[in-house]
PDB file of C-alpha atoms in Angstrom:
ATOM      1  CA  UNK M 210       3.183 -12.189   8.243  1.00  0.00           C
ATOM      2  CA  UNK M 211       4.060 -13.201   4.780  1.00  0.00           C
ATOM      3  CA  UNK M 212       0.872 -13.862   2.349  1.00  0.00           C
ATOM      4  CA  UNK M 213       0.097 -17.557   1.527  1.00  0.00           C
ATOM      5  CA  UNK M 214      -2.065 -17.756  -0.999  1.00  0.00           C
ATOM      6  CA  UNK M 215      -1.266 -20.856  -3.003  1.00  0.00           C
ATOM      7  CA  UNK M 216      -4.302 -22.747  -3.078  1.00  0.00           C
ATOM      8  CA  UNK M 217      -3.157 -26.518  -1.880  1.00  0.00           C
ATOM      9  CA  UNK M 218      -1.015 -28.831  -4.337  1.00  0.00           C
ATOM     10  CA  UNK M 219      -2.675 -31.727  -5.195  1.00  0.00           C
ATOM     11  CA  UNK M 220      -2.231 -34.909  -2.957  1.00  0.00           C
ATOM     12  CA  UNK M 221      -2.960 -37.356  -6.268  1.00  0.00           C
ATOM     13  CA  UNK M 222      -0.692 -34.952  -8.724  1.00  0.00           C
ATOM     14  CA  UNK M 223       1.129 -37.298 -10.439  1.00  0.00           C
ATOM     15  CA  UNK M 224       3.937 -37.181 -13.782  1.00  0.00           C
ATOM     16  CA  UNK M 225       5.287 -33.976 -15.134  1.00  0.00           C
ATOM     17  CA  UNK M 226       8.157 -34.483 -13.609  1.00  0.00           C
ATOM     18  CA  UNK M 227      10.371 -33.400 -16.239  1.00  0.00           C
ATOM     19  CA  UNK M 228       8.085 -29.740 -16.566  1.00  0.00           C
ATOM     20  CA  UNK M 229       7.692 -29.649 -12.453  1.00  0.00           C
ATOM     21  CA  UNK M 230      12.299 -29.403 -12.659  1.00  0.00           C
ATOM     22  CA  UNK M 231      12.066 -27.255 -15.949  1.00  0.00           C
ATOM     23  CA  UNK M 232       9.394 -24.842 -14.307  1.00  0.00           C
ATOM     24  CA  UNK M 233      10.855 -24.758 -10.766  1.00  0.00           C
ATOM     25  CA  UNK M 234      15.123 -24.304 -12.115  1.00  0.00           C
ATOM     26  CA  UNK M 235      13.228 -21.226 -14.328  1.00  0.00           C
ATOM     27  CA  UNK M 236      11.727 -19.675 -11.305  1.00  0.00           C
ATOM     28  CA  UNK M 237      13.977 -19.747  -9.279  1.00  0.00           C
ATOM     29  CA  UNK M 238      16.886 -18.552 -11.118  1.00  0.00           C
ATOM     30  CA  UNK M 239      18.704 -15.553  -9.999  1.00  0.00           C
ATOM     31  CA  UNK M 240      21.361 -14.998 -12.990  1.00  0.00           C
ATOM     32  CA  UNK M 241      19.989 -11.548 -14.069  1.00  0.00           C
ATOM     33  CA  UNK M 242      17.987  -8.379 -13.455  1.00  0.00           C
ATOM     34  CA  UNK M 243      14.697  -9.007 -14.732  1.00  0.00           C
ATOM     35  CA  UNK M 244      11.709 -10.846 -13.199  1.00  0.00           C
ATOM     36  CA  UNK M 245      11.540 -14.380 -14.227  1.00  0.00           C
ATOM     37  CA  UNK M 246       8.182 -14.815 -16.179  1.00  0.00           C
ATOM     38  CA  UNK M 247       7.378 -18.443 -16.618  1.00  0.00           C
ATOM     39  CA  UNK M 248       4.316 -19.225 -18.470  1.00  0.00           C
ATOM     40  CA  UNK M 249       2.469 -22.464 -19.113  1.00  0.00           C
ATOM     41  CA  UNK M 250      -0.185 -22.976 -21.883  1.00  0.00           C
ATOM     42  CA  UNK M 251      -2.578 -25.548 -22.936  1.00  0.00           C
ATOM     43  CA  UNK M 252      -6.139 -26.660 -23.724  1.00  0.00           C
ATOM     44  CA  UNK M 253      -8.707 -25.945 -20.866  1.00  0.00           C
ATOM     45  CA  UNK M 254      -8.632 -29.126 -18.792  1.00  0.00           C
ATOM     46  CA  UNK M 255      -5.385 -30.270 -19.134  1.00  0.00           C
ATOM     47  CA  UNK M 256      -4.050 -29.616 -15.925  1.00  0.00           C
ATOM     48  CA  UNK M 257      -1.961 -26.491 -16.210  1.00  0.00           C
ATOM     49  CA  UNK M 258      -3.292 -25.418 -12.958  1.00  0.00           C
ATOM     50  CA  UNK M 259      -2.541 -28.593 -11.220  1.00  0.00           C
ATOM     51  CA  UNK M 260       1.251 -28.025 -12.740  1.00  0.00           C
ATOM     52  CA  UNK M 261       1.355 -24.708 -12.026  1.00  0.00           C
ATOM     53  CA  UNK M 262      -0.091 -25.258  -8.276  1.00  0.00           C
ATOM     54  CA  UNK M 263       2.628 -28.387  -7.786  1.00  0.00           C
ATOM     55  CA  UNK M 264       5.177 -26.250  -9.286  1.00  0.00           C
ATOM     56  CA  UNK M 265       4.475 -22.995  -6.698  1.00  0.00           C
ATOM     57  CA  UNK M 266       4.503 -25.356  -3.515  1.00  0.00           C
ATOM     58  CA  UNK M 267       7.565 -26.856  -4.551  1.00  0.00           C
ATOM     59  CA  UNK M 268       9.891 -23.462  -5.229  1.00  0.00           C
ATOM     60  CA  UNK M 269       7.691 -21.545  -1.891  1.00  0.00           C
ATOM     61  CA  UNK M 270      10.931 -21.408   0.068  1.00  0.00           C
ATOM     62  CA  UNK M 271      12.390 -19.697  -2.760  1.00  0.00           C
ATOM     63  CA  UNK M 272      10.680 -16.948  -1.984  1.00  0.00           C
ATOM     64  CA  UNK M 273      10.444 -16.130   2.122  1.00  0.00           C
ATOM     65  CA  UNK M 274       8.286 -12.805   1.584  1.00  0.00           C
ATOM     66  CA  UNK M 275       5.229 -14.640   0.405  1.00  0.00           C
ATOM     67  CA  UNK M 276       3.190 -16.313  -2.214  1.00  0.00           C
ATOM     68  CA  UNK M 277       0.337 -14.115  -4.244  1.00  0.00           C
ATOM     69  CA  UNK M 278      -2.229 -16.306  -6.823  1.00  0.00           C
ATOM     70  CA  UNK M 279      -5.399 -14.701  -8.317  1.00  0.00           C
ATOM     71  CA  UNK M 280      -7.423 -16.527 -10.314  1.00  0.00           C
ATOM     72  CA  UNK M 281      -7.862 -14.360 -13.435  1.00  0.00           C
ATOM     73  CA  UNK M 282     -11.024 -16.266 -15.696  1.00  0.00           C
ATOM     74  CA  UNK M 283      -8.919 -15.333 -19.212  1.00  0.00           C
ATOM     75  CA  UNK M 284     -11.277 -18.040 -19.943  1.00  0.00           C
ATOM     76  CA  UNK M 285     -14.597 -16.838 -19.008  1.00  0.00           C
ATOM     77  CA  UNK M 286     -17.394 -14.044 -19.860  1.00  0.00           C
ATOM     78  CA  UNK M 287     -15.802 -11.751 -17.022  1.00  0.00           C
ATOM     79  CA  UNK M 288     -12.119 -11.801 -16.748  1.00  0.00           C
ATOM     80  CA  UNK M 289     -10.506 -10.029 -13.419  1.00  0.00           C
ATOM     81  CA  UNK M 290      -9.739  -6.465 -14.327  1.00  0.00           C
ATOM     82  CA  UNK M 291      -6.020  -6.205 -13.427  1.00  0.00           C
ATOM     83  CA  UNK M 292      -7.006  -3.048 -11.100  1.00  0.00           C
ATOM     84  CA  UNK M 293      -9.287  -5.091  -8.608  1.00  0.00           C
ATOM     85  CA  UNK M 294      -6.178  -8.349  -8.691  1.00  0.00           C
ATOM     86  CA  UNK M 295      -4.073  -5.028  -7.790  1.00  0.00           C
ATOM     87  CA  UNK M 296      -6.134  -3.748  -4.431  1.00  0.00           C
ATOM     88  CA  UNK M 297      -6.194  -7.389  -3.256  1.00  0.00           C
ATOM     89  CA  UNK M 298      -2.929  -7.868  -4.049  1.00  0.00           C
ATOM     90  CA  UNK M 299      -1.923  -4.860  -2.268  1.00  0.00           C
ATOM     91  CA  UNK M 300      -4.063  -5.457   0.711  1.00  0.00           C
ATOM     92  CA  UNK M 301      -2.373  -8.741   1.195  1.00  0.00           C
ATOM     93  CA  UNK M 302       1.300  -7.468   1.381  1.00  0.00           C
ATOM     94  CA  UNK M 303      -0.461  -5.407   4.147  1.00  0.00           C
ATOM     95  CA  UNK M 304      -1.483  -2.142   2.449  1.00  0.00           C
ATOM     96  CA  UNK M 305      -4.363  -0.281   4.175  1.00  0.00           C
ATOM     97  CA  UNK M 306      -7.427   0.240   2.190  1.00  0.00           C
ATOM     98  CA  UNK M 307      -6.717   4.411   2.574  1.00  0.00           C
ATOM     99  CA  UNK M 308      -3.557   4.349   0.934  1.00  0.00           C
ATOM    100  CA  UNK M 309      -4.614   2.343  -2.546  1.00  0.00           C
ATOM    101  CA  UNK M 310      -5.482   4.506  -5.238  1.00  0.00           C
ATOM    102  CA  UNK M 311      -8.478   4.275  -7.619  1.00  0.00           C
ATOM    103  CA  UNK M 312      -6.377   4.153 -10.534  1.00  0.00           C
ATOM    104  CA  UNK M 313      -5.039   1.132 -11.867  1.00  0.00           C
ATOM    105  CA  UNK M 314      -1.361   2.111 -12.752  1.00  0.00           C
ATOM    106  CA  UNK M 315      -1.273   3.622  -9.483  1.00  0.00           C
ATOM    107  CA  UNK M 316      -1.928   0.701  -8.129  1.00  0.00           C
ATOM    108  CA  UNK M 317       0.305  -1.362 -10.650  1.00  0.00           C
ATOM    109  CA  UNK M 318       3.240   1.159  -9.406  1.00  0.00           C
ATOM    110  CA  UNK M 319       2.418   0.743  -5.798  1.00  0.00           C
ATOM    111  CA  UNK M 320       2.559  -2.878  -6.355  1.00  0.00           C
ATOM    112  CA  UNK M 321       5.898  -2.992  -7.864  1.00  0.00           C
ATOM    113  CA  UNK M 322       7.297  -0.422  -4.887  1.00  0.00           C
ATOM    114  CA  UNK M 323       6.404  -2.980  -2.161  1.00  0.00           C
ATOM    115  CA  UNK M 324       7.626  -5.802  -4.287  1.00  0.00           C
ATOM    116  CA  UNK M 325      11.109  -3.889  -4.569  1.00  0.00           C
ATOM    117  CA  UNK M 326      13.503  -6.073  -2.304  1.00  0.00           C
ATOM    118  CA  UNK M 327      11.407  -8.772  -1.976  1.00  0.00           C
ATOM    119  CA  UNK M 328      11.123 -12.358  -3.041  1.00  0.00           C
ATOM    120  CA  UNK M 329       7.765 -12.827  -3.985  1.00  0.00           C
ATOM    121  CA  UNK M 330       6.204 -15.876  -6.116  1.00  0.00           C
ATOM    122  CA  UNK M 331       3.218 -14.433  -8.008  1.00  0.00           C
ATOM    123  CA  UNK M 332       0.834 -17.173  -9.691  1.00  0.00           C
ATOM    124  CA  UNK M 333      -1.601 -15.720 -12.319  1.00  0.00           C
ATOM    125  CA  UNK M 334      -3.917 -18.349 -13.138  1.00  0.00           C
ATOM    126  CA  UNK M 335      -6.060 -18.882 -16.395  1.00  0.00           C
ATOM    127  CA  UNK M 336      -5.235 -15.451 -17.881  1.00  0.00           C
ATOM    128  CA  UNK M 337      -6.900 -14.275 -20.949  1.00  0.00           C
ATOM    129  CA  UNK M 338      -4.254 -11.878 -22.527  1.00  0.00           C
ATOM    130  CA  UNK M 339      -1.104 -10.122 -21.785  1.00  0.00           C
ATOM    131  CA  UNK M 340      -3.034  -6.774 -21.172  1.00  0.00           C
ATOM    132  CA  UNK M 341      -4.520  -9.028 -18.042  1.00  0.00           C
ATOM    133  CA  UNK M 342      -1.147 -10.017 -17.238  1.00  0.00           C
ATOM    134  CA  UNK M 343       1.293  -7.182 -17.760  1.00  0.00           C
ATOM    135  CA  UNK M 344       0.072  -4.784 -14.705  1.00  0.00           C
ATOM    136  CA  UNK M 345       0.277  -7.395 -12.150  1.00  0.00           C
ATOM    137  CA  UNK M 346       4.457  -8.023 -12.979  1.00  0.00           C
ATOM    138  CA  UNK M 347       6.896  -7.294 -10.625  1.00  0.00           C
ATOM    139  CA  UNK M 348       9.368  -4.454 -11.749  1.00  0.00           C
ATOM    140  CA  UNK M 349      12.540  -5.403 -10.240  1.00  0.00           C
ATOM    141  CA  UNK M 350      14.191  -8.732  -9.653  1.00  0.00           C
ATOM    142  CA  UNK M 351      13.718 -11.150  -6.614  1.00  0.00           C
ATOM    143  CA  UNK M 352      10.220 -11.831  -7.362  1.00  0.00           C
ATOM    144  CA  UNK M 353       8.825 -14.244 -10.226  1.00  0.00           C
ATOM    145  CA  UNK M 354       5.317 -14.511 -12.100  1.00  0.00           C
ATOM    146  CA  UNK M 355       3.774 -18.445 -12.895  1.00  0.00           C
ATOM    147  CA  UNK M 356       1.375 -18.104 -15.532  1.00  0.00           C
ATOM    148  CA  UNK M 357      -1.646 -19.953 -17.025  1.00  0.00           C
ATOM    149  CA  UNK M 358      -3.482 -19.633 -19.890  1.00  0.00           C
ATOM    150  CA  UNK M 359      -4.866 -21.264 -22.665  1.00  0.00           C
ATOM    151  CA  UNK M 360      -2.487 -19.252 -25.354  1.00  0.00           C
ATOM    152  CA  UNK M 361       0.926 -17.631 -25.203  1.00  0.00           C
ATOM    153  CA  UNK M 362       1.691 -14.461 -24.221  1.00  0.00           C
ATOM    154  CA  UNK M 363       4.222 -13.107 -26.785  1.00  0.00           C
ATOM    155  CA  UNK M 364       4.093 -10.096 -25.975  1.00  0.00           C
ATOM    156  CA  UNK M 365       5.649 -10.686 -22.863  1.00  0.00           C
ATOM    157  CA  UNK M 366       8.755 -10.846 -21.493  1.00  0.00           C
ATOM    158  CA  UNK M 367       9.087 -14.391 -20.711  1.00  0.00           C
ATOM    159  CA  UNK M 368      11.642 -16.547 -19.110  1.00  0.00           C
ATOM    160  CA  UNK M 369      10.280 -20.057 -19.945  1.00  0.00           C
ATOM    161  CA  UNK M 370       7.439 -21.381 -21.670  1.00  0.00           C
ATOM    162  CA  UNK M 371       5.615 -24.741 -21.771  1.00  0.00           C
ATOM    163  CA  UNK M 372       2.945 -26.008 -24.037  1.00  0.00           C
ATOM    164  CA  UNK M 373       1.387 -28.307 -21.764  1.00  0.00           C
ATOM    165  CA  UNK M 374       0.805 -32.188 -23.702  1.00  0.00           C
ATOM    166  CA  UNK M 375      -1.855 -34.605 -22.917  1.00  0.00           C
ATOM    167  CA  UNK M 376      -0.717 -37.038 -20.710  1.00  0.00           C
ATOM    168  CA  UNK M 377       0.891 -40.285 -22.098  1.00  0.00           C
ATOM    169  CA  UNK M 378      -1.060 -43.609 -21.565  1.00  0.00           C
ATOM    170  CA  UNK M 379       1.176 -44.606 -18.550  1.00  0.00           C
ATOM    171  CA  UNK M 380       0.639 -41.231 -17.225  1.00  0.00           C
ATOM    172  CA  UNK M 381      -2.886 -41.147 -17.394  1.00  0.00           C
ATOM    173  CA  UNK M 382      -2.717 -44.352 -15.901  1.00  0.00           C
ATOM    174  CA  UNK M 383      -0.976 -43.880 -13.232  1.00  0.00           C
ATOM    175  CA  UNK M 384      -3.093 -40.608 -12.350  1.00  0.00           C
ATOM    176  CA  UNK M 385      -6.366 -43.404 -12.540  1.00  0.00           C
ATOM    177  CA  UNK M 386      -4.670 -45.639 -10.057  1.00  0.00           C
ATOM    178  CA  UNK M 387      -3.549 -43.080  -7.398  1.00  0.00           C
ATOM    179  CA  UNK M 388      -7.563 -41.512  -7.252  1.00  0.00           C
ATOM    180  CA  UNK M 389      -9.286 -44.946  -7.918  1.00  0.00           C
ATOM    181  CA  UNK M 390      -6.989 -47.351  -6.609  1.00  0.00           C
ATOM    182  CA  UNK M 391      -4.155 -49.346  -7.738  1.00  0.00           C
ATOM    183  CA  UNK M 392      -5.999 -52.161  -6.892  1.00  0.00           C
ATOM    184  CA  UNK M 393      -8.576 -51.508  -9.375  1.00  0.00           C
ATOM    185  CA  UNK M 394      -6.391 -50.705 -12.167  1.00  0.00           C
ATOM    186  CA  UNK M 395      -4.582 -53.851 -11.307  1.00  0.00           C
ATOM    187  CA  UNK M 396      -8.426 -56.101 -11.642  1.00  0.00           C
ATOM    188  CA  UNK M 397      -9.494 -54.439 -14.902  1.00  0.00           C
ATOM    189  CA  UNK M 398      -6.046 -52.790 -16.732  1.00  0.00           C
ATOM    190  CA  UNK M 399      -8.083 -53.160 -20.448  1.00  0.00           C
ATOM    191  CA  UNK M 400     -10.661 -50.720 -19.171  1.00  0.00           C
ATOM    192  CA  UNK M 401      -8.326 -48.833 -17.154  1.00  0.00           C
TER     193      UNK M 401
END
């Protein structure tokens, strides 16, 4: 059985539909032989996982052989050492605990050979740095990497990038009134 990962889109995800289509065609393309990297930056709190999340569910059938996410805190005191993403990476495209090696470009290399031939969406969510990011990429084509983080990753080869915006007045709006009620909005729109 294929991993599924993806953490569940958001029922109340509203707007972005112009970065959901950019985000999605960039994924999904197939018009060359490296690994589509698609990366999406912004302030903490913005909703780049939320985008990223939406964007994932909506491309999953792109890619039959599974969906991978790890939640990297590039944010935090303690960001995920790419090694330990690795084992349970490995462990969910069914590698046995015996046959992952201690050492993290082993396991980066092992990673790539049972990515080889597969389509594969990998999300990497709030990374720090590209150092986080580059042992967790795919080597050859088929596959492609979502990324979050709160800078961009120059130093990687990327497909597409993003700078996420604030949402726009109507936007925000319209997020309000599909959690608290169109109704609501509707009674008070000034404090809305």
């Amino acid at each position: 059985m294929p991993p599924a990962q993806l953490p569940p889109d958001l029922p109340d995800f509203t707007g972005r539909d112009g970065e959901t289509r950019r985000l999605a065609a960039a994924l999904t393309a197939r018009d060359g032989a490296a690994v589509p990297v698609v990366t999406v930056a912004g302030l903490g709190g913005i909703g780049k996982t939320a985008l990223a999340l939406h964007v994932a569910h909506t491309v999953r059938d792109a890619f039959p052989d599974g969906q991978l996410y790890a939640e990297l805190h590039g944010a935090g005191p303690s960001p995920a050492a790419p090694g330990a993403v690795l084992a349970a990476f490995l462990r969910a495209l069914g590698a046995p605990d015996r046959e992952i090696p201690p050492e993290p470009d082993r396991r980066a290399a092992l990673f790539r050979s049972h990515l080889a031939g597969r389509r594969v969406l990998v999300v990497l969510d709030d990374a720090r740095d590209a150092a986080q990011i580059a042992p967790l990429l795919p080597g050859a084509p088929g596959s492609a990497v979502l990324v979050t983080g709160r800078t961009r990753f120059a130093e990687l080869p990327v497909a597409a990038h993003l700078d996420l915006a604030p949402f726009t007045a109507e936007a925000a709006t319209a997020l309000l009134g599909r959690v608290a009620g169109t109704e609501r909005i509707a009674a008070d729109p000034d404090a809305a």
